[in-house]
PDB file of C-alpha atoms in Angstrom:
ATOM      1  CA  MET V   1      -5.332  -7.621   1.852  1.00 59.00           C
ATOM      2  CA  LYS V   2      -8.066  -8.702  -0.094  1.00 68.00           C
ATOM      3  CA  GLU V   3      -9.210  -7.657  -3.637  1.00 66.00           C
ATOM      4  CA  TYR V   4     -12.551  -7.995  -5.386  1.00 67.00           C
ATOM      5  CA  ILE V   5     -13.559  -7.789  -9.125  1.00 62.00           C
ATOM      6  CA  ILE V   6     -17.079  -6.098  -8.941  1.00 67.00           C
ATOM      7  CA  SER V   7     -19.225  -5.967 -11.966  1.00 59.00           C
ATOM      8  CA  GLU V   8     -22.834  -5.057 -12.845  1.00 59.00           C
ATOM      9  CA  TYR V   9     -23.401  -7.963 -14.652  1.00 50.00           C
ATOM     10  CA  ASN V  10     -22.561 -10.562 -11.745  1.00 59.00           C
ATOM     11  CA  GLN V  11     -24.390  -9.146  -8.541  1.00 67.00           C
ATOM     12  CA  GLU V  12     -22.819 -12.251  -6.175  1.00 70.00           C
ATOM     13  CA  SER V  13     -20.067 -10.308  -6.774  1.00 67.00           C
ATOM     14  CA  VAL V  14     -21.338  -6.880  -5.791  1.00 75.00           C
ATOM     15  CA  GLU V  15     -22.739  -8.729  -2.698  1.00 81.00           C
ATOM     16  CA  THR V  16     -19.591 -10.223  -1.454  1.00 79.00           C
ATOM     17  CA  PHE V  17     -17.504  -7.491  -1.698  1.00 79.00           C
ATOM     18  CA  LEU V  18     -20.814  -4.914   0.302  1.00 86.00           C
ATOM     19  CA  THR V  19     -21.142  -7.513   3.006  1.00 87.00           C
ATOM     20  CA  GLU V  20     -16.683  -7.719   3.636  1.00 84.00           C
ATOM     21  CA  PHE V  21     -16.745  -4.412   3.263  1.00 84.00           C
ATOM     22  CA  ARG V  22     -19.780  -3.260   5.938  1.00 88.00           C
ATOM     23  CA  SER V  23     -18.181  -5.613   8.440  1.00 86.00           C
ATOM     24  CA  LYS V  24     -14.244  -3.655   7.872  1.00 84.00           C
ATOM     25  CA  LEU V  25     -16.845  -0.584   8.620  1.00 87.00           C
ATOM     26  CA  LYS V  26     -18.059  -2.281  11.603  1.00 90.00           C
ATOM     27  CA  GLU V  27     -14.264  -2.798  13.112  1.00 89.00           C
ATOM     28  CA  GLY V  28     -13.798   0.963  13.327  1.00 85.00           C
ATOM     29  CA  SER V  29      -9.960   0.688  11.993  1.00 80.00           C
ATOM     30  CA  PRO V  30     -10.006   3.148   8.777  1.00 82.00           C
ATOM     31  CA  LEU V  31      -9.441   1.629   5.195  1.00 79.00           C
ATOM     32  CA  LYS V  32      -7.723   2.106   2.463  1.00 78.00           C
ATOM     33  CA  VAL V  33     -10.193   2.001  -0.561  1.00 76.00           C
ATOM     34  CA  THR V  34      -8.670   2.345  -4.419  1.00 72.00           C
ATOM     35  CA  LEU V  35     -11.338   2.186  -7.179  1.00 70.00           C
ATOM     36  CA  LYS V  36      -9.403   1.030 -10.436  1.00 62.00           C
ATOM     37  CA  SER V  37     -10.576  -0.073 -14.130  1.00 58.00           C
ATOM     38  CA  PHE V  38     -10.421  -4.006 -14.620  1.00 51.00           C
ATOM     39  CA  THR V  39      -7.738  -4.781 -17.296  1.00 53.00           C
ATOM     40  CA  GLU V  40      -6.784  -7.819 -19.029  1.00 55.00           C
ATOM     41  CA  GLY V  41      -2.834  -8.581 -18.886  1.00 59.00           C
ATOM     42  CA  SER V  42      -0.983  -7.146 -21.931  1.00 66.00           C
ATOM     43  CA  LEU V  43       0.840  -9.585 -23.785  1.00 71.00           C
ATOM     44  CA  PRO V  44       4.479  -7.711 -23.850  1.00 79.00           C
ATOM     45  CA  GLN V  45       4.133  -8.909 -19.683  1.00 83.00           C
ATOM     46  CA  LYS V  46       2.944 -12.374 -20.186  1.00 85.00           C
ATOM     47  CA  ALA V  47       5.360 -12.197 -22.747  1.00 87.00           C
ATOM     48  CA  LEU V  48       8.175 -11.335 -20.255  1.00 89.00           C
ATOM     49  CA  ILE V  49       7.034 -13.165 -17.098  1.00 93.00           C
ATOM     50  CA  HIS V  50       7.076 -16.763 -19.365  1.00 92.00           C
ATOM     51  CA  ILE V  51      10.538 -15.489 -20.084  1.00 93.00           C
ATOM     52  CA  TRP V  52      11.319 -15.162 -16.706  1.00 95.00           C
ATOM     53  CA  ILE V  53       9.821 -18.529 -15.490  1.00 96.00           C
ATOM     54  CA  ARG V  54      12.141 -20.297 -18.394  1.00 95.00           C
ATOM     55  CA  GLU V  55      15.252 -18.438 -16.710  1.00 94.00           C
ATOM     56  CA  TYR V  56      14.120 -19.715 -12.927  1.00 97.00           C
ATOM     57  CA  ALA V  57      13.720 -23.157 -14.650  1.00 97.00           C
ATOM     58  CA  SER V  58      16.938 -23.525 -16.519  1.00 96.00           C
ATOM     59  CA  ALA V  59      18.722 -21.868 -13.335  1.00 96.00           C
ATOM     60  CA  TYR V  60      16.504 -25.017 -10.895  1.00 97.00           C
ATOM     61  CA  PHE V  61      16.707 -27.850 -13.127  1.00 97.00           C
ATOM     62  CA  LYS V  62      20.121 -26.740 -13.550  1.00 97.00           C
ATOM     63  CA  LYS V  63      19.653 -27.290 -17.815  1.00 95.00           C
ATOM     64  CA  PRO V  64      20.122 -25.135 -20.391  1.00 95.00           C
ATOM     65  CA  ILE V  65      16.543 -23.248 -21.720  1.00 92.00           C
ATOM     66  CA  LYS V  66      16.300 -25.234 -24.609  1.00 94.00           C
ATOM     67  CA  ALA V  67      16.426 -28.284 -23.124  1.00 96.00           C
ATOM     68  CA  LEU V  68      13.577 -27.665 -20.685  1.00 95.00           C
ATOM     69  CA  THR V  69      10.175 -29.525 -20.672  1.00 96.00           C
ATOM     70  CA  PRO V  70       7.144 -28.106 -21.003  1.00 95.00           C
ATOM     71  CA  ASP V  71       6.508 -30.026 -17.583  1.00 97.00           C
ATOM     72  CA  ASP V  72       9.627 -27.812 -16.595  1.00 97.00           C
ATOM     73  CA  GLU V  73       8.282 -24.970 -17.004  1.00 96.00           C
ATOM     74  CA  GLU V  74       4.466 -25.818 -15.903  1.00 97.00           C
ATOM     75  CA  ASP V  75       6.034 -27.295 -12.571  1.00 97.00           C
ATOM     76  CA  ILE V  76       8.083 -24.056 -12.127  1.00 97.00           C
ATOM     77  CA  LYS V  77       4.621 -21.716 -12.860  1.00 97.00           C
ATOM     78  CA  VAL V  78       2.999 -24.052 -10.032  1.00 97.00           C
ATOM     79  CA  MET V  79       5.690 -23.789  -7.478  1.00 98.00           C
ATOM     80  CA  LEU V  80       5.616 -19.715  -8.014  1.00 98.00           C
ATOM     81  CA  LYS V  81       2.192 -18.956  -8.042  1.00 97.00           C
ATOM     82  CA  GLN V  82       2.052 -21.555  -4.567  1.00 97.00           C
ATOM     83  CA  LYS V  83       4.533 -19.611  -2.807  1.00 97.00           C
ATOM     84  CA  ALA V  84       2.834 -15.938  -3.514  1.00 96.00           C
ATOM     85  CA  TYR V  85      -0.489 -17.780  -2.342  1.00 95.00           C
ATOM     86  CA  LYS V  86       1.420 -18.775   0.467  1.00 95.00           C
ATOM     87  CA  GLU V  87       3.282 -15.591   1.182  1.00 94.00           C
ATOM     88  CA  PHE V  88       0.492 -13.142   0.394  1.00 92.00           C
ATOM     89  CA  GLY V  89      -3.004 -14.857  -0.271  1.00 91.00           C
ATOM     90  CA  TRP V  90      -3.661 -12.957  -3.375  1.00 91.00           C
ATOM     91  CA  ASP V  91      -7.076 -14.408  -4.614  1.00 90.00           C
ATOM     92  CA  PHE V  92      -6.819 -13.485  -7.300  1.00 91.00           C
ATOM     93  CA  LEU V  93      -4.539 -16.834  -7.857  1.00 94.00           C
ATOM     94  CA  THR V  94      -7.269 -18.887  -7.393  1.00 93.00           C
ATOM     95  CA  LYS V  95     -10.954 -19.644  -8.783  1.00 92.00           C
ATOM     96  CA  LYS V  96     -13.147 -21.757  -7.332  1.00 92.00           C
ATOM     97  CA  VAL V  97     -14.261 -25.011  -9.167  1.00 93.00           C
ATOM     98  CA  THR V  98     -17.461 -26.936  -8.492  1.00 94.00           C
ATOM     99  CA  ASN V  99     -18.287 -30.454 -10.007  1.00 94.00           C
ATOM    100  CA  HIS V 100     -21.353 -30.668  -9.493  1.00 93.00           C
ATOM    101  CA  ASP V 101     -21.972 -34.176  -9.732  1.00 95.00           C
ATOM    102  CA  LEU V 102     -20.483 -34.549  -6.852  1.00 95.00           C
ATOM    103  CA  GLY V 103     -21.101 -31.479  -5.026  1.00 93.00           C
ATOM    104  CA  ILE V 104     -17.819 -30.770  -4.217  1.00 96.00           C
ATOM    105  CA  SER V 105     -15.769 -27.835  -4.806  1.00 94.00           C
ATOM    106  CA  ALA V 106     -12.145 -26.616  -4.668  1.00 94.00           C
ATOM    107  CA  HIS V 107      -9.610 -23.439  -5.392  1.00 91.00           C
ATOM    108  CA  VAL V 108      -7.445 -24.275  -8.214  1.00 95.00           C
ATOM    109  CA  LEU V 109      -4.679 -21.929  -9.785  1.00 96.00           C
ATOM    110  CA  LYS V 110      -5.595 -19.037 -12.306  1.00 94.00           C
ATOM    111  CA  SER V 111      -4.069 -19.468 -15.638  1.00 93.00           C
ATOM    112  CA  ILE V 112      -1.235 -16.400 -15.446  1.00 93.00           C
ATOM    113  CA  GLY V 113      -3.933 -15.066 -18.510  1.00 89.00           C
ATOM    114  CA  ASP V 114      -6.642 -14.702 -16.527  1.00 89.00           C
ATOM    115  CA  TYR V 115      -4.989 -11.826 -14.168  1.00 90.00           C
ATOM    116  CA  SER V 116      -5.337  -8.498 -14.814  1.00 86.00           C
ATOM    117  CA  LYS V 117      -2.555  -5.919 -15.893  1.00 82.00           C
ATOM    118  CA  GLY V 118      -2.478  -4.742 -11.781  1.00 83.00           C
ATOM    119  CA  GLU V 119      -2.701  -8.613 -10.434  1.00 88.00           C
ATOM    120  CA  LEU V 120      -0.217  -9.863 -13.637  1.00 89.00           C
ATOM    121  CA  TYR V 121       2.213  -6.428 -12.226  1.00 87.00           C
ATOM    122  CA  MET V 122       1.781  -7.892  -8.858  1.00 90.00           C
ATOM    123  CA  PHE V 123       2.792 -11.589  -9.449  1.00 94.00           C
ATOM    124  CA  MET V 124       5.573 -10.029 -11.633  1.00 92.00           C
ATOM    125  CA  GLU V 125       6.879  -7.962  -8.884  1.00 92.00           C
ATOM    126  CA  PHE V 126       7.074 -11.114  -6.246  1.00 95.00           C
ATOM    127  CA  VAL V 127       8.728 -13.537  -9.627  1.00 96.00           C
ATOM    128  CA  GLN V 128      11.452 -11.047  -9.639  1.00 95.00           C
ATOM    129  CA  ASP V 129      12.122 -10.466  -5.803  1.00 94.00           C
ATOM    130  CA  TYR V 130      11.856 -14.217  -5.738  1.00 97.00           C
ATOM    131  CA  CYS V 131      13.994 -15.671  -8.171  1.00 96.00           C
ATOM    132  CA  ALA V 132      16.660 -12.758  -7.265  1.00 95.00           C
ATOM    133  CA  ALA V 133      17.027 -14.033  -3.512  1.00 96.00           C
ATOM    134  CA  GLN V 134      17.920 -17.411  -5.435  1.00 96.00           C
ATOM    135  CA  GLY V 135      20.705 -15.658  -7.309  1.00 96.00           C
ATOM    136  CA  VAL V 136      18.095 -15.526 -10.413  1.00 95.00           C
ATOM    137  CA  ILE V 137      18.344 -11.922 -12.073  1.00 93.00           C
ATOM    138  CA  CYS V 138      15.039 -11.206 -14.701  1.00 91.00           C
ATOM    139  CA  GLU V 139      15.222  -8.136 -15.891  1.00 86.00           C
ATOM    140  CA  SER V 140      12.521  -5.166 -16.184  1.00 79.00           C
ATOM    141  CA  VAL V 141      11.980  -4.592 -19.499  1.00 68.00           C
ATOM    142  CA  GLY V 142       9.266  -2.939 -22.014  1.00 65.00           C
ATOM    143  CA  GLU V 143       5.873  -2.337 -20.323  1.00 64.00           C
ATOM    144  CA  TYR V 144       6.120  -3.996 -17.414  1.00 62.00           C
ATOM    145  CA  LYS V 145       9.977  -1.952 -16.431  1.00 64.00           C
ATOM    146  CA  LYS V 146       7.501   1.547 -17.436  1.00 68.00           C
ATOM    147  CA  LEU V 147       4.900   0.352 -15.198  1.00 60.00           C
ATOM    148  CA  LYS V 148       7.739  -0.618 -12.025  1.00 62.00           C
ATOM    149  CA  ASN V 149       8.841   2.921 -12.632  1.00 61.00           C
ATOM    150  CA  GLU V 150       5.354   4.970 -12.613  1.00 62.00           C
ATOM    151  CA  SER V 151       4.913   2.735  -9.783  1.00 59.00           C
ATOM    152  CA  MET V 152       8.155   3.934  -7.791  1.00 59.00           C
ATOM    153  CA  ARG V 153       6.771   7.451  -7.961  1.00 59.00           C
TER     154      ARG V 153
END
């Protein structure tokens, strides 16, 4: 499943989407298209995902939360993003960066702060499920719990 963020201010994003859309239409299979506004992830969501990352890092490294280093937390964030990308191939997890002097490009993981509200929700669903499978329960609270309850209706 591919997702696109399209803006009238970025004609390339529109053209890329339309090219892919036309290609899929030619395949003849039915498509499901959902249009929704792009909104940034909220502060409560971002705060909660970082709490979960610390809780999982504590269990993973077998350290109290207060003994975790910033590198411990960063390593877990990267690992979770990589696992989610490997499992689902979500394009929103990465961005293309280019070294124009050398003429080379690479895809790198995006910051959680760059995810939209919906993207962050999807990532949080993955993290919650993954952590539970590893024996770490991440509690649904606040806005995330509200969004999760709405999605279950």
